[in-house]
Short mmCIF file of C-alpha atoms and ligand atoms in Angstrom, two decimals:
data_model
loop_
_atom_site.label_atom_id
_atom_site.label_comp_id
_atom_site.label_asym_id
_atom_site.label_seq_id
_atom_site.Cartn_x
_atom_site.Cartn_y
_atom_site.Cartn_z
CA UNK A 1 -57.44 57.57 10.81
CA UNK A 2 -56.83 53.78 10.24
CA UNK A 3 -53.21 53.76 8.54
CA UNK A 4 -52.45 51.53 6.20
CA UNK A 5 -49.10 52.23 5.52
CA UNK A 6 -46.20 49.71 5.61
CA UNK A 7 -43.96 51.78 6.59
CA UNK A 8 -45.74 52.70 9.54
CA UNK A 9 -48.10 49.93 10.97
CA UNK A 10 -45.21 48.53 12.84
CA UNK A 11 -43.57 51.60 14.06
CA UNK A 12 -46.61 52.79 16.38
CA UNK A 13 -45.24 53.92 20.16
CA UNK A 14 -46.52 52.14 22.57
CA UNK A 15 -47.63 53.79 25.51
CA UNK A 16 -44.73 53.26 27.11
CA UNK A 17 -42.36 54.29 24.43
CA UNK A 18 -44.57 57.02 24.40
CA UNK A 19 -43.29 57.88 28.11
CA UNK A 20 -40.06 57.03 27.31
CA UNK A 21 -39.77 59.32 24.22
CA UNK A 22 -40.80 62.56 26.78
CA UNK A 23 -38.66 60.79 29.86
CA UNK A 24 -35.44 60.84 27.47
CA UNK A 25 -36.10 63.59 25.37
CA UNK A 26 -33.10 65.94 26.77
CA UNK A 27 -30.22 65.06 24.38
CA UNK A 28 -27.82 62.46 26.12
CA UNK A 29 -30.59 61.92 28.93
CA UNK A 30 -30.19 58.15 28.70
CA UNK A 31 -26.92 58.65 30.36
CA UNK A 32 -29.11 59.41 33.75
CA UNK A 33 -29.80 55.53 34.15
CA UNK A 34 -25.92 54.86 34.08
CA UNK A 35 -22.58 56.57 35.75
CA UNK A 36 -20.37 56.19 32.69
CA UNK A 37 -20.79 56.34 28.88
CA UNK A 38 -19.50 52.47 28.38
CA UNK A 39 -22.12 50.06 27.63
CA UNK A 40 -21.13 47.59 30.86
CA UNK A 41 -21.78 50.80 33.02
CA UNK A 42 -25.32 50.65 31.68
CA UNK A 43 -27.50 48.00 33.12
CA UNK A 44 -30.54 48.51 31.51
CA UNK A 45 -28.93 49.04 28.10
CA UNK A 46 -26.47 46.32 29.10
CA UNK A 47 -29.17 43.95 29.38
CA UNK A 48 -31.36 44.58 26.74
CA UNK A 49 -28.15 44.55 24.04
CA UNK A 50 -26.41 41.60 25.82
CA UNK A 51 -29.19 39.47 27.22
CA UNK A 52 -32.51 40.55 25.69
CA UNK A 53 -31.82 41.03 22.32
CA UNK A 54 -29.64 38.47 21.45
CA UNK A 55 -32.11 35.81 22.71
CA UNK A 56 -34.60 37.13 20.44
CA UNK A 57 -32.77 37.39 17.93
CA UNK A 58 -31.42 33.98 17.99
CA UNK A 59 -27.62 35.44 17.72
CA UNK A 60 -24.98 35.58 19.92
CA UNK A 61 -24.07 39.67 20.36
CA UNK A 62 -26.40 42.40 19.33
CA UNK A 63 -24.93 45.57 18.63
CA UNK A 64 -27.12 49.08 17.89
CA UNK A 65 -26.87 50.78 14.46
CA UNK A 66 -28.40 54.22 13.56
CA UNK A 67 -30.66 52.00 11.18
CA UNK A 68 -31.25 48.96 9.20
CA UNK A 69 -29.09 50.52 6.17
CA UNK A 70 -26.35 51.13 8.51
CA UNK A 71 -26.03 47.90 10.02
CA UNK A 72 -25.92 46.39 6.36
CA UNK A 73 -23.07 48.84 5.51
CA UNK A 74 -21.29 48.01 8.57
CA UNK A 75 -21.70 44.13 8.03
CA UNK A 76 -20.43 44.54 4.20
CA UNK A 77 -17.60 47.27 5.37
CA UNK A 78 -15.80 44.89 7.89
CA UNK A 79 -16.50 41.47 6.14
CA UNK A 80 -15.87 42.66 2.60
CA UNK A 81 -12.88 44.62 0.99
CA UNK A 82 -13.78 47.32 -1.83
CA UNK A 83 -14.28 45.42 -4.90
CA UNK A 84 -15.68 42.34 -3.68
CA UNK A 85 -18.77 40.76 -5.12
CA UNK A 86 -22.32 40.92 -2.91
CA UNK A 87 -24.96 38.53 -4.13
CA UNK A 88 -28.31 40.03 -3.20
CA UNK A 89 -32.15 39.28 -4.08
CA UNK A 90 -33.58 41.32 -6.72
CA UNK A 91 -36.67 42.35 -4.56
CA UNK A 92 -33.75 44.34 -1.89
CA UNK A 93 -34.08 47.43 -0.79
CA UNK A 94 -32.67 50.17 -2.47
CA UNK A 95 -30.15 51.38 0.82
CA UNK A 96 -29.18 47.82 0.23
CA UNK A 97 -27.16 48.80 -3.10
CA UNK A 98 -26.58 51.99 -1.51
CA UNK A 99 -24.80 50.39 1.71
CA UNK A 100 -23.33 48.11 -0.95
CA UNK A 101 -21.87 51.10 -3.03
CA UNK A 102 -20.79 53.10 0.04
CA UNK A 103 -18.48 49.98 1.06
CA UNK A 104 -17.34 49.81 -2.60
CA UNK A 105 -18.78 46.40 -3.45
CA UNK A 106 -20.18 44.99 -6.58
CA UNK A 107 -23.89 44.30 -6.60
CA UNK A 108 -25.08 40.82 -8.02
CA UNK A 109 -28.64 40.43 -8.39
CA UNK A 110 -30.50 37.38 -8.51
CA UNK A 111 -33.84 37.41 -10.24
CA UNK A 112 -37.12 37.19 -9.01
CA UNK A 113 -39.68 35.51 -11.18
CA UNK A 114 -41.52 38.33 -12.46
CA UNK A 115 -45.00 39.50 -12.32
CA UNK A 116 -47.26 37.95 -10.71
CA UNK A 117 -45.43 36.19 -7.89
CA UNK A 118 -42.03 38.15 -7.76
CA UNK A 119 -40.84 34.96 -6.00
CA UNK A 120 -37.27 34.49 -5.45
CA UNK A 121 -35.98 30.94 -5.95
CA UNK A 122 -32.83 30.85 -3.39
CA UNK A 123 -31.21 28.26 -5.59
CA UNK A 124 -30.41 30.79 -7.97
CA UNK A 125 -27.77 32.16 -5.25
CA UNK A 126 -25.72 29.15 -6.43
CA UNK A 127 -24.69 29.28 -9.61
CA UNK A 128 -24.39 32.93 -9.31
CA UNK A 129 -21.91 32.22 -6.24
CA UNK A 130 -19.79 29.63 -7.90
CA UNK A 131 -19.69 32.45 -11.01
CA UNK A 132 -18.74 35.50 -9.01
CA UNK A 133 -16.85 34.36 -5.68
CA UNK A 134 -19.08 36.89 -3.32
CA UNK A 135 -17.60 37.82 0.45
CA UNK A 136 -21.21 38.09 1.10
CA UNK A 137 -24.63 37.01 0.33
CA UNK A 138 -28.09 38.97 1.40
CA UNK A 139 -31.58 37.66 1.71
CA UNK A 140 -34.50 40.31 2.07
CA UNK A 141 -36.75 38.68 4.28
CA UNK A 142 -39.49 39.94 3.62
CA UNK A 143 -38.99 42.09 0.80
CA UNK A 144 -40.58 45.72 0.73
CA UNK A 145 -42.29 45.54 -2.23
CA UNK A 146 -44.44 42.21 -2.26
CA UNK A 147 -43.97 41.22 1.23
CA UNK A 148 -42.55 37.66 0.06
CA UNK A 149 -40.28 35.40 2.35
CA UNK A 150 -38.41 33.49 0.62
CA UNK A 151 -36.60 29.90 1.58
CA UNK A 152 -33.90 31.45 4.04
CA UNK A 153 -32.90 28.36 5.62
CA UNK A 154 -32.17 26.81 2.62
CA UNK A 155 -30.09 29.46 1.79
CA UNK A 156 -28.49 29.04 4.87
CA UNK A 157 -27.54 25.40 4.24
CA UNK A 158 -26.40 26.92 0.93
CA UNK A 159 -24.05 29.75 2.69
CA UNK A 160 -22.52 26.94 4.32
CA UNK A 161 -21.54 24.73 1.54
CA UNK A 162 -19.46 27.33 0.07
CA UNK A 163 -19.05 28.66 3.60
CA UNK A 164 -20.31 32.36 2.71
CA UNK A 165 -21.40 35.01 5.22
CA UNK A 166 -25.13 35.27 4.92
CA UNK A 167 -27.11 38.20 5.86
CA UNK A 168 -30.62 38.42 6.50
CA UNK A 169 -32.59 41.74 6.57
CA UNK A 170 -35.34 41.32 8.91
CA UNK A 171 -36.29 44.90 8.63
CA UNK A 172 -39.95 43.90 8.21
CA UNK A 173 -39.76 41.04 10.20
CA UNK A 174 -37.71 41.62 13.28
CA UNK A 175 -40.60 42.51 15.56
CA UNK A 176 -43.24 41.22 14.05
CA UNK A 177 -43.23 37.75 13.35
CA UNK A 178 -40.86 35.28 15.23
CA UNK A 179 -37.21 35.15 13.30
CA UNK A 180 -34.30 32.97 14.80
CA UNK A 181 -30.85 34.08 13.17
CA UNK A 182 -29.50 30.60 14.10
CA UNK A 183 -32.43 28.50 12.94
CA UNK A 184 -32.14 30.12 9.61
CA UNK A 185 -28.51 29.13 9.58
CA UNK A 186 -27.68 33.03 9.18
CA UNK A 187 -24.32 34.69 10.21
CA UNK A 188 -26.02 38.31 10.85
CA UNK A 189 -29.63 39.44 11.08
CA UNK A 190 -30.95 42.86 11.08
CA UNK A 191 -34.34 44.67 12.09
CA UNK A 192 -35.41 48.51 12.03
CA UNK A 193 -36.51 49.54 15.08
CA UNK A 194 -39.05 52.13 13.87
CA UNK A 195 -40.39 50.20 11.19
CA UNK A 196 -41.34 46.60 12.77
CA UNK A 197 -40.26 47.37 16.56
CA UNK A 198 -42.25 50.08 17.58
CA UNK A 199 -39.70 52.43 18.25
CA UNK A 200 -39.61 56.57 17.19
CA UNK A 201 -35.71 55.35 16.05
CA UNK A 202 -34.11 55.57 13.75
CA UNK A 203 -31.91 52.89 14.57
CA UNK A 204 -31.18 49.20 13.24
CA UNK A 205 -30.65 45.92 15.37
CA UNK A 206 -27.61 43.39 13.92
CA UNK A 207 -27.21 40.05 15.27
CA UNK A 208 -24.79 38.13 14.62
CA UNK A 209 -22.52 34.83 15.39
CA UNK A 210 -19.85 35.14 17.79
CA UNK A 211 -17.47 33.63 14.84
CA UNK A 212 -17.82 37.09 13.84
CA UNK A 213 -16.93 38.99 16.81
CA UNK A 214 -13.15 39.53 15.83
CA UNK A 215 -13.81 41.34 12.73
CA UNK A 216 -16.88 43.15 13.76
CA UNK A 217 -15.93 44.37 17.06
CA UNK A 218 -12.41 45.19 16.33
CA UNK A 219 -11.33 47.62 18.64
CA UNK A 220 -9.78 51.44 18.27
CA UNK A 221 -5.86 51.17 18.94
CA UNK A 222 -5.67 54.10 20.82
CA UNK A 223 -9.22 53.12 22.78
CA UNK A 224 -8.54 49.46 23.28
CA UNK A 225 -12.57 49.74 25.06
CA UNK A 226 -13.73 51.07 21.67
CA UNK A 227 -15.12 49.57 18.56
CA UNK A 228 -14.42 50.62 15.27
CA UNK A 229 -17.11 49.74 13.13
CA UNK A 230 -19.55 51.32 15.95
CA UNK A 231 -17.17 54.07 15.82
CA UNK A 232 -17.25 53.51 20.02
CA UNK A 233 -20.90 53.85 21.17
CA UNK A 234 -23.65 52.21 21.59
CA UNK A 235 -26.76 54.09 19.90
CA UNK A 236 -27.74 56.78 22.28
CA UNK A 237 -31.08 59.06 22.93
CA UNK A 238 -34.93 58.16 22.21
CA UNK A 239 -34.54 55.87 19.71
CA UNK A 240 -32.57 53.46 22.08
CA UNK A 241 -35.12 54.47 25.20
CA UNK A 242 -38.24 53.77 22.95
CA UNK A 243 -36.96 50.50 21.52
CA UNK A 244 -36.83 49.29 25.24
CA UNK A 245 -39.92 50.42 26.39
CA UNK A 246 -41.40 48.58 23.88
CA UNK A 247 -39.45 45.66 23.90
CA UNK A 248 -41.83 43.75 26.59
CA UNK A 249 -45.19 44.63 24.12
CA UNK A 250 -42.81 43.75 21.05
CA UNK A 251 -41.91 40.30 22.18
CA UNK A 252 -45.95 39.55 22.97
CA UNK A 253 -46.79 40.49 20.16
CA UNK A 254 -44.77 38.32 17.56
CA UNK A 255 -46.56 35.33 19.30
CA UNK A 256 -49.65 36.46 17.66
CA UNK A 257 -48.33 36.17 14.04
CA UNK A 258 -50.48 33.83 12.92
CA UNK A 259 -53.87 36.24 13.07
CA UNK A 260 -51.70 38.50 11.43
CA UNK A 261 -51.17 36.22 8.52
CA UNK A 262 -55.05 35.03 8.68
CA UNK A 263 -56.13 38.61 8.53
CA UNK A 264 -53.20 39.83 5.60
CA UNK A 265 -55.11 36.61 3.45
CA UNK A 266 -58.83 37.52 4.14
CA UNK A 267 -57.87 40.97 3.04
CA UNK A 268 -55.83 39.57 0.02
CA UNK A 269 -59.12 37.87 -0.92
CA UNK A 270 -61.36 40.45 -0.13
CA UNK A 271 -59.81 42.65 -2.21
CA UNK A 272 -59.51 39.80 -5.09
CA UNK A 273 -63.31 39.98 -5.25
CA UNK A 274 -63.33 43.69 -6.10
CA UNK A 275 -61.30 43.27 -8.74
CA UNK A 276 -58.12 44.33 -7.63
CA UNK A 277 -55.33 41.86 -7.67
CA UNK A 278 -52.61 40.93 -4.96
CA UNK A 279 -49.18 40.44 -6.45
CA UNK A 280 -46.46 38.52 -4.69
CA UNK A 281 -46.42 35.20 -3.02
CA UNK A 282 -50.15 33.34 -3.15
CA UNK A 283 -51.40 32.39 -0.07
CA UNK A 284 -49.48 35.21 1.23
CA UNK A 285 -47.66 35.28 4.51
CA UNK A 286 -47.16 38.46 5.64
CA UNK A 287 -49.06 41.61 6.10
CA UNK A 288 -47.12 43.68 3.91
CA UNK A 289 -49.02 43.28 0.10
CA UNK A 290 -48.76 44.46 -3.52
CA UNK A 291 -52.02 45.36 -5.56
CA UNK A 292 -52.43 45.79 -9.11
CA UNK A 293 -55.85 48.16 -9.23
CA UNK A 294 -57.10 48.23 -12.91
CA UNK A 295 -60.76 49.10 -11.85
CA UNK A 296 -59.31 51.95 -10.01
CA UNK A 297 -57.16 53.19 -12.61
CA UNK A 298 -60.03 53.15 -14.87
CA UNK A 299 -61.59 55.31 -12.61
CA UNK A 300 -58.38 57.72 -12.41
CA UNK A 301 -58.27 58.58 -16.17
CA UNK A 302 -61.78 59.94 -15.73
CA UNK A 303 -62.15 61.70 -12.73
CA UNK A 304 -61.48 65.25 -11.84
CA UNK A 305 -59.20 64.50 -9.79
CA UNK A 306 -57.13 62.30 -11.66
CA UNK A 307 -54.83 60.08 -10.22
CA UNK A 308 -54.79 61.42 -6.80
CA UNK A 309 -58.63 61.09 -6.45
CA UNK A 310 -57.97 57.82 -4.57
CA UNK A 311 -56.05 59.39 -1.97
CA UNK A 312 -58.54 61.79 -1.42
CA UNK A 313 -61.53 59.62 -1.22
CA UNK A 314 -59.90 57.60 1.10
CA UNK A 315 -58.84 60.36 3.04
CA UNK A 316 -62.62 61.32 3.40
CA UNK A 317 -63.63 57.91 4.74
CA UNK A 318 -60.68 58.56 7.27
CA UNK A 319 -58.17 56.14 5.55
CA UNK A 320 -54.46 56.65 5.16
CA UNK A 321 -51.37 55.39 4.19
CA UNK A 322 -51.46 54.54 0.47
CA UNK A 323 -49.43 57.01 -1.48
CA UNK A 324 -51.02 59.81 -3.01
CA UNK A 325 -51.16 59.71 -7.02
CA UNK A 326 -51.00 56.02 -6.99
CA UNK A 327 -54.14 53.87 -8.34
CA UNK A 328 -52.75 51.01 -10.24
CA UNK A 329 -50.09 49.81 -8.05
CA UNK A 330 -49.91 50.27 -4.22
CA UNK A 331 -48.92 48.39 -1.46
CA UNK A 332 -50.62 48.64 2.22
CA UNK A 333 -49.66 46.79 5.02
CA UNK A 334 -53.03 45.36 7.62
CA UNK A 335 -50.46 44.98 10.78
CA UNK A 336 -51.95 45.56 13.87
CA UNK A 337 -55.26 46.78 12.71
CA UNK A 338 -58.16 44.83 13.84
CA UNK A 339 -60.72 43.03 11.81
CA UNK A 340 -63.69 45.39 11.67
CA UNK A 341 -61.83 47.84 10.36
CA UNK A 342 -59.82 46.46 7.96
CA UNK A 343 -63.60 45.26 6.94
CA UNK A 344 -64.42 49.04 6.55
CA UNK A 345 -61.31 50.07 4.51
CA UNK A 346 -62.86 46.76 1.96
CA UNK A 347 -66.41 48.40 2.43
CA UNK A 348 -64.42 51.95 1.26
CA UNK A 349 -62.94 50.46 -1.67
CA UNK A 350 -66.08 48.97 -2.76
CA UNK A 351 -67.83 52.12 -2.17
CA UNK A 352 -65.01 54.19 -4.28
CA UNK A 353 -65.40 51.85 -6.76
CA UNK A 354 -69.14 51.67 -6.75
CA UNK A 355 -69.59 55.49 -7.42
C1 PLP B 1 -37.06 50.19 5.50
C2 PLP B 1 -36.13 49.19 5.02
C3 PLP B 1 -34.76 49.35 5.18
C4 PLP B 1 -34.15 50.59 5.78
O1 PLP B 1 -34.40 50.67 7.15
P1 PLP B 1 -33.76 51.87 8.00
O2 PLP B 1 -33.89 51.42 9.41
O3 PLP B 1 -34.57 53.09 7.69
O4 PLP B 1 -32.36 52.02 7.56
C5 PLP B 1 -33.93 48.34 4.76
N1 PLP B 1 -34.42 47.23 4.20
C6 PLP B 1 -35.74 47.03 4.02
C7 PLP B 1 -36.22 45.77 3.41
C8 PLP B 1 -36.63 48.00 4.42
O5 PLP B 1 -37.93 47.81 4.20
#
């Protein structure tokens, strides 16, 4: 099946996560490769956490969450106290509120501009920051919705005038396309290893600026080797082993970015010419889009089928990944899937519509 779902399209094993997922299957099997359970006494974890990752990252320590959600809630739990302000984008994730809400913070939104662009204007951040005093400011990047990357460096320059910690959720960019913490001007930057880094996970990636590494790695008082906010271990098991064995394929593959983008905008316009509309940012720049289907929801009202008869005519020409019951809005993601057959999927659609 080609799978068109944005969720997915960046979390394929590669072979050799595939190996790795069997090699390190037994529960704390990645404890073979190591005599101890502290990270130094690890080299290969060592290295990818302290060397590896942080130069990809563009940060100065890496640490290992269970997920992108958790490393938000444990940036906003040790830099924030409950009650503090978070100004976020409006196109965030939803476990972005949720890690907000667990850390008892208060969730400012700023606007995006509405249908059809959803853009977020970053200079909105600053008269909502000199209204509300936040501990923290987050920038999607790209959002999950429209796939739009908004200006993060210039809100970096604008964390630092009112020097604010600025977090960037990479978690559908980290692993695909090339993303430098530091050249962004952000203090922490996280990626989801199963959804951009081809890992089984779950677990998240932070990055962050060694300014931070007093509050973030605070240490147990009764474990002086122990950090707190990691509640004293690195992320264990397949999702750790996978994430490696991918690493090497991972870092290749953000230098092809580009064709991603080239093949995400002849899609964009393929589909333009059927009638169905792209929302979000126009030319697009990343493979992750938004489509507003009228013909197809024409077509839903009458068939037998109803509103899941798009899922299942796909399905039939082997095509996956848009969820079932939705014709007028969907999103899809073309990562990773070559050009002929993203040009089948547009001969499908035209087909679908067609009959
Ligand atoms: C998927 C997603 C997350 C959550 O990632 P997990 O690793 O599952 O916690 C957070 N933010 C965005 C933008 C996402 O798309």
């Amino acid at each position: 099946m080609i799978n068109l779902n944005p969720i997915q399209t960046g979390g394929i094993l590669t072979k050799a996560a595939k190996r790795a997922l069997i090699e390190f299957g037994d529960g704390y099997s990645v404890y073979d490769i190591s005599p101890g359970l502290e990270l130094e006494e690890m080299p290969a974890i060592r290295e990818f956490v302290s060397e590896l990752l942080p130069k990809f990252l563009g940060a100065d320590i890496v640490r290992l969450t269970l997920g992108a959600r958790e490393a938000m809630f444990s940036v906003m739990h040790s830099v924030a106290k409950p009650g503090d302000a978070v100004i976020v984008d409006g196109n965030r994730h939803y476990t972005t509120v949720t890690a907000a809400e667990r850390a008892g913070l208060k969730v400012i939104e700023v606007r995006s501009s509405g249908e059809p662009e959803y853009k977020i204007d970053v200079n909105d951040y600053e008269d909502l920051i000199k209204r509300h005093n936040p501990r923290l400011i987050l920038l999607t990047y790209p959002d999950g919705n429209y796939g739009n990357l908004p200006d993060a460096k210039t809100l970096g320059q604008i964390a630092k005038k009112y020097n604010i910690p600025y977090l960037l959720n990479g978690a559908y960019s980290v692993g695909r396309m090339p993303i430098s913490m530091k050249e962004l001007g952000a203090d922490f930057v996280i990626g989801s290893g199963q959804k951009s880094m081809a890992s089984s996970g779950p677990i998240g990636v932070l990055g962050m600026n060694k300014k931070w590494k007093k509050i973030m790695l605070r240490k147990s008082k009764m474990y002086p080797k122990k950090e707190i906010e990691f509640l004293g271990s690195e992320l264990r098991g397949t999702a750790v082993a996978t994430l490696i064995a991918s690493f090497p394929e991972v870092k290749e593959r953000i230098k092809k970015w580009n064709k991603e983008v080239k093949k995400a905008r002849w899609f964009s316009k393929e589909m333009e010419k059927l009638g169905i509309k792209q929302m979000g940012e126009k030319p697009h720049r990343h493979d992750l889009m938004f489509f507003k289907a009228d013909p197809l929801y024409k077509i839903s009202l009458k068939h037998p089928k109803g509103r899941f008869f798009l899922y299942y005519e796909l399905k039939k020409k082997g095509i996956t990944g848009i969820k079932p019951g939705l014709t007028k809005y969907f999103k899809l993601s073309t990562f990773g899937i070559p050009e002929e057959k993203l040009r089948y999927v547009i001969d499908s659609f035209r087909e679908i519509l067609e009959t």
